XYZ file of C-alpha atoms in Angstrom:
465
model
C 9.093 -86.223 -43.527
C 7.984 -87.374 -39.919
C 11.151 -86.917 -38.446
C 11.517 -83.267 -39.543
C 7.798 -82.232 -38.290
C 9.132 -84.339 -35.050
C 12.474 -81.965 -34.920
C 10.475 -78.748 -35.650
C 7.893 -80.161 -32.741
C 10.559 -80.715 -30.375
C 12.656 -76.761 -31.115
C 8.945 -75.430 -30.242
C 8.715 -77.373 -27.036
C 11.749 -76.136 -26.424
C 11.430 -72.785 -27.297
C 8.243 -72.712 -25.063
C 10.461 -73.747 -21.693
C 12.759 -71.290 -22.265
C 10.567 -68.005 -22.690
C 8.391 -69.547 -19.910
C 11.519 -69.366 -17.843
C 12.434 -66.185 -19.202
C 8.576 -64.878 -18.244
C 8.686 -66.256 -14.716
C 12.468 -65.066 -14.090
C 11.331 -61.171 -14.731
C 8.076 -61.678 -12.824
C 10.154 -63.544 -9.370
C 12.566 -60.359 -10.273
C 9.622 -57.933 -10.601
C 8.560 -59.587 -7.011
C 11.517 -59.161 -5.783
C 11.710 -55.458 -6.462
C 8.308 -54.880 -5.457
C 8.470 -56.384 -2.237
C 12.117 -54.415 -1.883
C 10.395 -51.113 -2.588
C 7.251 -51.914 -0.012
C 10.235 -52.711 2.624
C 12.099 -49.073 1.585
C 8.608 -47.293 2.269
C 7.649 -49.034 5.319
C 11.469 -48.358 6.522
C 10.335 -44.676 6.447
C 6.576 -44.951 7.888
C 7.640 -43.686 11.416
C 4.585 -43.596 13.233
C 1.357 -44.871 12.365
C -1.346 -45.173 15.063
C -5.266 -43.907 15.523
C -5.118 -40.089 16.487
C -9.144 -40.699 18.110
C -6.937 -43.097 20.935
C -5.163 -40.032 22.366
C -6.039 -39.161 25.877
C -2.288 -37.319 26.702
C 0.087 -34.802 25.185
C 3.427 -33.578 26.354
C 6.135 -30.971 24.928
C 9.318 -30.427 25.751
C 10.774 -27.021 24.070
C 12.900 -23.682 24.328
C 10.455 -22.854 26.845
C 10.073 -25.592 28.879
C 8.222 -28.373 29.777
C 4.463 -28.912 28.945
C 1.927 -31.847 29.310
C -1.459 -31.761 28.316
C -4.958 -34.016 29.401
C -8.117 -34.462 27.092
C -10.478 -34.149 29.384
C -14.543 -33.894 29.085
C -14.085 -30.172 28.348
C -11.026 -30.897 25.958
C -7.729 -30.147 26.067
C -6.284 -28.729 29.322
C -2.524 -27.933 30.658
C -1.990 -29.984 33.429
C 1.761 -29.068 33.896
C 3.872 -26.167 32.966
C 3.758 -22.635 32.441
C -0.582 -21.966 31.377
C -0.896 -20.000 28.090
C -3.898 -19.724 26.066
C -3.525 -22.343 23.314
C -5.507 -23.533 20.445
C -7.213 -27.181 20.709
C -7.339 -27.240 17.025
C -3.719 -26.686 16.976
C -3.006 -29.925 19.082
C -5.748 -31.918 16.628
C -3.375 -31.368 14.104
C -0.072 -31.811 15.637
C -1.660 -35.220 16.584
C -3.026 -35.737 13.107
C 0.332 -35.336 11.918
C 2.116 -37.742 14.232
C -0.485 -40.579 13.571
C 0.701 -40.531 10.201
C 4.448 -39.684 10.243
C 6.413 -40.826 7.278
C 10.206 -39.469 6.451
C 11.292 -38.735 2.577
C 14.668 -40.149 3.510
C 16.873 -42.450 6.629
C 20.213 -40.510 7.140
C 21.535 -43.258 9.498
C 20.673 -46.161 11.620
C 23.934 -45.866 13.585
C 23.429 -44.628 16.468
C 27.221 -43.704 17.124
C 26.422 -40.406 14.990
C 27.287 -37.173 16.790
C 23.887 -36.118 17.374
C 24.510 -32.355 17.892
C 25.238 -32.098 13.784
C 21.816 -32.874 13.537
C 20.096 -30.399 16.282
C 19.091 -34.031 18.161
C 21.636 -33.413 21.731
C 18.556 -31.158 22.670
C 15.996 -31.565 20.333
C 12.267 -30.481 20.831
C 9.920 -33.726 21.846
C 6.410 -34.311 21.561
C 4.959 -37.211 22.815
C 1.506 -38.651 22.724
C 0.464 -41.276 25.072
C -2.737 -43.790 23.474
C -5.336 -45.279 25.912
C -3.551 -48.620 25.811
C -0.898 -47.034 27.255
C 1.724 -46.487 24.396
C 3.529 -43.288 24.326
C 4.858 -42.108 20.732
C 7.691 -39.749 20.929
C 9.243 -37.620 18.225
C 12.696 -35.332 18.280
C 12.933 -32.827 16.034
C 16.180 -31.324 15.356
C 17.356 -29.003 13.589
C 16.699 -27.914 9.587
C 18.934 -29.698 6.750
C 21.384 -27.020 5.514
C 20.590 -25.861 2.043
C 17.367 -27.440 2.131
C 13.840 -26.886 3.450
C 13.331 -30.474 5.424
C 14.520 -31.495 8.976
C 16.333 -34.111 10.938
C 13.860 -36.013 13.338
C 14.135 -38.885 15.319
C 12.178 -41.254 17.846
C 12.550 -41.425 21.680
C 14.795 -44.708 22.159
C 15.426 -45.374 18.874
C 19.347 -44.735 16.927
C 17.773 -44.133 13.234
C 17.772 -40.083 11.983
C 15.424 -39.411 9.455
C 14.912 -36.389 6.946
C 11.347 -35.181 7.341
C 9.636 -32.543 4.655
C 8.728 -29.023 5.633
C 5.315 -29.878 5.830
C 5.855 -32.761 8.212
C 8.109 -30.316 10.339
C 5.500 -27.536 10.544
C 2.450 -30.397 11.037
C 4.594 -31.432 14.202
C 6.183 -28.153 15.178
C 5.701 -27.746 19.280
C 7.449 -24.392 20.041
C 5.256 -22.635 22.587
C 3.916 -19.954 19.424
C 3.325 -22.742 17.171
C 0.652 -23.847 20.035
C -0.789 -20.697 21.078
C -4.236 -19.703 20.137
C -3.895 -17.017 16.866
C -7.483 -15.958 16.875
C -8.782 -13.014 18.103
C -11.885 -14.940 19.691
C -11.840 -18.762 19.408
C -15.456 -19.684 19.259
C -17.193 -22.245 17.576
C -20.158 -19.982 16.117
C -21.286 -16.025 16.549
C -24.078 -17.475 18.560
C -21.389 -18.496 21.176
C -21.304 -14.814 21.749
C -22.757 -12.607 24.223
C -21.172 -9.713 24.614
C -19.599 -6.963 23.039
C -18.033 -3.675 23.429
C -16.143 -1.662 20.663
C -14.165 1.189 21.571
C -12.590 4.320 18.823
C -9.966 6.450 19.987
C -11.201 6.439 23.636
C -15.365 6.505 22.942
C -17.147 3.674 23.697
C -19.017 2.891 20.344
C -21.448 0.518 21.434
C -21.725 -1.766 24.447
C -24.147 -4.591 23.604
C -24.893 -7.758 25.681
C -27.255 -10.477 24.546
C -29.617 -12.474 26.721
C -31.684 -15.446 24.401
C -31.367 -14.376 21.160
C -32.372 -10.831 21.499
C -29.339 -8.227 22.132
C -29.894 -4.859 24.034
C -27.496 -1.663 23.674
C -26.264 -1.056 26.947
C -24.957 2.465 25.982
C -24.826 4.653 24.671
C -28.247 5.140 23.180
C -29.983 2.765 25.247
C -33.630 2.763 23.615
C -31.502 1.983 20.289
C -33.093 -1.168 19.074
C -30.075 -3.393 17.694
C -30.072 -5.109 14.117
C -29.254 -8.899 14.928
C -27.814 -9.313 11.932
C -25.527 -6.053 11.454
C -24.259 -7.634 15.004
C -23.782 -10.894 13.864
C -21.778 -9.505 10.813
C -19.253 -7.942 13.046
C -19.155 -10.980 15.123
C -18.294 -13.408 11.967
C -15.155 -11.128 11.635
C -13.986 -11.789 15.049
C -14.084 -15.071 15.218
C -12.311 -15.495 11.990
C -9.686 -12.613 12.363
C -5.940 -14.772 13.312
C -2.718 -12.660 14.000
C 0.050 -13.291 12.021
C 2.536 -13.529 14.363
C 3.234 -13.005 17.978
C 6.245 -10.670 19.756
C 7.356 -12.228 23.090
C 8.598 -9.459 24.947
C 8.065 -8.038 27.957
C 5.923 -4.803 27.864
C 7.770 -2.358 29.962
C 6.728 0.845 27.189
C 3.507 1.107 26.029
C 4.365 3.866 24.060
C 6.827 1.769 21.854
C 3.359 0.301 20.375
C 1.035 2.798 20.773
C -0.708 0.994 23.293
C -0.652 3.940 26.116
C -3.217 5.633 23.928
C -4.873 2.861 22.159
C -6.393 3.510 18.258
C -8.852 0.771 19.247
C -10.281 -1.477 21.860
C -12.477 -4.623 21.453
C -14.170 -6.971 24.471
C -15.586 -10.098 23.655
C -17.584 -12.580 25.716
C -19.020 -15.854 25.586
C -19.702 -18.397 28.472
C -16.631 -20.142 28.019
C -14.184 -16.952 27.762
C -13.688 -13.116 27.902
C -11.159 -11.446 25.652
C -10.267 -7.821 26.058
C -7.521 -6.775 23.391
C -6.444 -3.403 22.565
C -4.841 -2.503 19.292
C -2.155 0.855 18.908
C 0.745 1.935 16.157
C -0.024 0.323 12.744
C 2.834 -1.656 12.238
C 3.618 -0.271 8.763
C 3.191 2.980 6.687
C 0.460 1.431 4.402
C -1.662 0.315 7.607
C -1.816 -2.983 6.352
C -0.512 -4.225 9.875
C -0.942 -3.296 13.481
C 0.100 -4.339 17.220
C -2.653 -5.580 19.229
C -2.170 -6.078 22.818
C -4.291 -9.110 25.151
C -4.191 -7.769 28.919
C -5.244 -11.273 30.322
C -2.189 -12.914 29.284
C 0.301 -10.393 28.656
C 0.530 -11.071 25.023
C 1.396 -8.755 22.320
C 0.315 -9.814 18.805
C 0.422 -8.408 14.816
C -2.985 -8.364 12.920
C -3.504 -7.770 8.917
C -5.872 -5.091 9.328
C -8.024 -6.529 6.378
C -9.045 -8.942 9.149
C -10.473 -6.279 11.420
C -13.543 -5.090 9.055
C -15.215 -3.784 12.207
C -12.768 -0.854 12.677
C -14.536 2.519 11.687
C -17.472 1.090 12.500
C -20.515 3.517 13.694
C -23.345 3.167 16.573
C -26.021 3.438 13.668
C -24.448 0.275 11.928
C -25.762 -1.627 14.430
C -28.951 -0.447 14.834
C -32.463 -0.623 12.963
C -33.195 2.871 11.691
C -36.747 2.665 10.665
C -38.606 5.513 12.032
C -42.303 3.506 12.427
C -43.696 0.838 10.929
C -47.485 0.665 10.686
C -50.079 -1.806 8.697
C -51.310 0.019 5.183
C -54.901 -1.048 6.538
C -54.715 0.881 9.143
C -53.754 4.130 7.736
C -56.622 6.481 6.211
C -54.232 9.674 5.598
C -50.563 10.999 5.050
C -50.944 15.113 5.835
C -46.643 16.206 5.117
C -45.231 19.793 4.539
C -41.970 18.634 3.303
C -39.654 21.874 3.607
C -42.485 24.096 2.655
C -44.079 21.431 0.117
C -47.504 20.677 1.451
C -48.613 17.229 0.347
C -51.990 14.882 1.622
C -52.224 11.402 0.498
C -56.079 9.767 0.368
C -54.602 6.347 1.180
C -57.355 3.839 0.934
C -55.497 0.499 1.056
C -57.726 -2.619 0.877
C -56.703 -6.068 0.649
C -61.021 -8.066 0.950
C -62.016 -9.791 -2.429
C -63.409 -7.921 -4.842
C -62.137 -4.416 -3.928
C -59.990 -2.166 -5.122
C -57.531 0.316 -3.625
C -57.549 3.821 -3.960
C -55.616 6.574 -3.722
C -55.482 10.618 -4.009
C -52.418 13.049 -4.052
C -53.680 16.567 -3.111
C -56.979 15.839 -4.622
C -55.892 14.167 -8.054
C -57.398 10.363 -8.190
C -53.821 7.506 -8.862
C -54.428 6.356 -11.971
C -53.622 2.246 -11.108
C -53.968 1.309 -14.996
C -51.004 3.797 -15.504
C -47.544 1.555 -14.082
C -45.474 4.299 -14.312
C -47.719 6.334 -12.306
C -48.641 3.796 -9.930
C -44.533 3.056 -9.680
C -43.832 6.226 -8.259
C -46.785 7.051 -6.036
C -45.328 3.208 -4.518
C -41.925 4.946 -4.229
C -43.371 7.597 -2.567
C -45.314 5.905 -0.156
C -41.876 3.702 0.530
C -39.831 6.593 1.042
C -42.509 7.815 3.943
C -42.796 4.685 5.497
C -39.581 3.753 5.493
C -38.071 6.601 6.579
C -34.696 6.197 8.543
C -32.802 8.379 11.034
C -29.456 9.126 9.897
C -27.312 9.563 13.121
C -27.633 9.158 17.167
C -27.767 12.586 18.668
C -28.434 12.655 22.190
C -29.136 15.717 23.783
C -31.886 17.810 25.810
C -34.210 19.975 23.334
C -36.050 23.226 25.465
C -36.722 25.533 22.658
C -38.672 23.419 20.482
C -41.984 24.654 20.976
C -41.457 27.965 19.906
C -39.898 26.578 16.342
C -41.679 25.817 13.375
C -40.692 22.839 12.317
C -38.853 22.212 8.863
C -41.095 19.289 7.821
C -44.082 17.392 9.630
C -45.957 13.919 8.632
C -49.031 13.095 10.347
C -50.309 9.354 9.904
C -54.376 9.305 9.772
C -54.613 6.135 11.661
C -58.245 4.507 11.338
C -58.333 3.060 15.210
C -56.453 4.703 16.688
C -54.026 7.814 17.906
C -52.441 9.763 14.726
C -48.644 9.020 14.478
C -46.287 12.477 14.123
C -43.342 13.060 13.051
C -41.456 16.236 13.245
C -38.307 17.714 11.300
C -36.631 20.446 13.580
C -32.700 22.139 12.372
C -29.977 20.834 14.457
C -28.431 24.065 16.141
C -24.917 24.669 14.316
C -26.085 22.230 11.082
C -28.960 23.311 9.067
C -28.045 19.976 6.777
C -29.150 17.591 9.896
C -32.501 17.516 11.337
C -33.866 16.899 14.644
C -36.372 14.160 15.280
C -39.555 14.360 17.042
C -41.918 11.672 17.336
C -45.322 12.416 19.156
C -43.867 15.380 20.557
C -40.823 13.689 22.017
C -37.375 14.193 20.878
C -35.934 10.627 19.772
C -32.521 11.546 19.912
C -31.566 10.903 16.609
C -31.123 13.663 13.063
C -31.939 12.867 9.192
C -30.253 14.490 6.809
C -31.922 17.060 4.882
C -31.247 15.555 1.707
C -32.762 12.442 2.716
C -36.171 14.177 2.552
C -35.519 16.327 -0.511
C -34.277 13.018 -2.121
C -36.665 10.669 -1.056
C -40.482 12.508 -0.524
C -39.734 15.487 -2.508
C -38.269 14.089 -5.061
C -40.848 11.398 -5.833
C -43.573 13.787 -5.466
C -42.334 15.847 -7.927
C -42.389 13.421 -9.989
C -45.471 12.263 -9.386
C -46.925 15.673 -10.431
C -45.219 15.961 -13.680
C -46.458 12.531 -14.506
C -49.974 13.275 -13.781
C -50.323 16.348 -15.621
């Protein structure tokens, strides 16, 4: 009996050895094929280096030679041809250099015909660290049949297959590195000027000094809405061309450009852009040439880009007629278009009082909301009245009118505010403008008052019957 629990002891022992060889054979092979993978993937990590130790940057391409410094101010051309190119543009081209990996090694012989790859004259860009090492990539040519490219390193006999995306982080032609944007700036506050210009008329003409901007023309006692501004501004700063067309401009009708649709002048303290857009580039207008004087560059927008096109003088501007404290006002006397109105306006705001108001006599009834709702309306609609359009002009004949419609402000300390409603010769739908007997070159639409005053104060009357 002790000798067959010995042999059955023993065939376990045994048993044991052999899967533990077994277990440690496929984990040494599992190693092995691990550490044989790790080596494939490193064989295809071209580059890898820190992009913040960059201080140089030089191209070689179909247009020639480049090389660029970082500076204190940034990136500047230092040799070559100077074009207007985009700084972000290099931060990524050096991004994707730090980090340059293949997808495949096509050979490490370096008795390969390099012209079936695009490498006998290949495009180069190099980047130079501040310990002095200068990384150098060749990019040939595109795989046929395929979307990736054959690339190579300065000094070095192995070809590699990059991806598309690799290619295009890399790409150094001279439009890959020029500046797309309409106005590269790193906020609207950057800019301080402005000048939009519609089929020949000068729109508006705005500079800004601090943080206040002031119309230069036309219009120049326009007061300008910051933020209307700042919406246009957004747009330019964010509009990018699609493409560029480098040829030389010797016909200016061929783009429309000898009559230009449009006009736009930017400035900030670092830069001045003045670009002038003519022919859309398709029937649907979705595209159009645009035209940069300063460098002789001719460019295609996506005219979704250029929200500011159409745009008016009055877009810009505030268009509030007057704005005056509620405490200070003791009386609205109107004709509106032959509708004589007079508002008791006895606003108080101490402790313990109440406000209180009359329409032609009748008391407000404040414990009636609906009531109370549209005498507020009305009160809104007087002061905060709005021109409609510019119109500047000289006005002779005015005192021997009658005006259309008149509102006279009671004001408790001081001068009574008036405003005057006068036809516009050749429109009897537009208005004229007078304020304290001076014309304020700008019209309100008739319907404006009819459906604004009028209309609330008809309302107002049915309610309180």
């Amino acid at each position: 009996m002790i000798k067959r629990y010995m042999k059955l002891l023993i065939g376990l022992i045994i048993a044991a050895v052999i899967a533990t060889g077994a277990y440690f054979g496929v984990l040494v092979k599992k190693n092995n094929d691990a550490k044989k993978a790790y080596e494939e993937i490193q064989k295809l990590k071209i580059f890898d280096f820190d992009p913040m130790d960059i201080t140089s940057m030089s191209v070689k391409n179909s247009s020639g030679e480049y090389y660029f410094q970082l500076t204190g101010n940034g990136w500047e051309i230092t040799k070559g041809e100077p074009f207007r190119f985009s700084a972000d543009r290099i931060v990524e081209m050096a991004t994707g250099m730090s980090q340059l990996n293949a997808t495949k090694i096509v050979t490490e012989n370096g008795g390969d015909d390099l012209s079936a790859y695009g490498l006998n004259d290949p495009v180069r860009l190099g980047f130079k660290l501040n310990d002095g090492k200068e990384y150098i990539a060749e990019i040939g040519k595109q795989v046929p049949g395929d979307s990736s490219w054959y690339l190579k390193t300065a000094g070095n006999d192995t070809i590699y297959i990059v991806s598309s995306d690799v290619k295009d982080s890399i790409s150094a032609e001279l439009d890959d590195m020029k500046d797309r944007l309409l106005f590269d700036a790193s906020g609207t506050d950057d800019i301080t000027h402005l000048k939009y210009i519609d089929h020949g008329t000068v729109i508006y003409d705005i500079n800004k000094s601090g943080s206040e901007w002031k119309l230069e023309s036309p219009f120049p006692q326009g007061e300008v809405n910051a933020s209307s501004v700042n919406s246009i501004t957004s747009m330019l700063i964010r509009a990018e061309c699609v493409t560029f067309i480098n040829e030389e401009l010797t016909d200016l009708k061929k783009f429309g450009f000898d009559n230009p649709s449009y006009q736009i002048e930017v400035s900030s303290d670092k830069r001045s852009v003045n670009v002038i857009f003519g022919n859309y580039y398709d029937d649907a207008r979705n595209y159009i040439y645009a035209y940069d004087r300063a460098i002789d560059q001719i460019f295609i927008f996506q005219t979704s880009e250029l929200g500011f096109f159409g745009t008016k003088l009055e877009d810009i501007l505030y268009k509030r007629l007057h704005q005056e404290s509620f405490e200070n006002i003791s009386n609205f006397e109107m004709d509106i278009l032959g509708t004589e109105i007079n508002i008791e306006y006895n606003y108080v705001v101490a402790e313990g009082q109440t406000s209180s108001y009359k329409v032609n006599g009748k008391e407000i009834n404040r414990e009636d909301e609906s009531v109370l709702e549209t005498f507020n309306n009305m009160i809104n609609a007087i002061t905060g009245m709005c021109f409609d359009e510019v119109c500047e002009t000289t006005l002779t004949n005015l005192k021997s009118q009658k005006p259309e419609a008149k509102i006279v402000y009671d004001i408790k300390d001081g001068k009574d505010y008036v405003l005057e409603f006068y036809k516009k010769d050749g429109d009897d739908s537009l208005l004229y403008i007078v304020e304290n007997g001076v014309y304020t070159d700008t019209v309100i639409k008739k319907t404006s008052l009819e459906n604004g005053i009028l209309l609330y104060y008809k309302e107002l009357t049915e309610k309180m019957k």
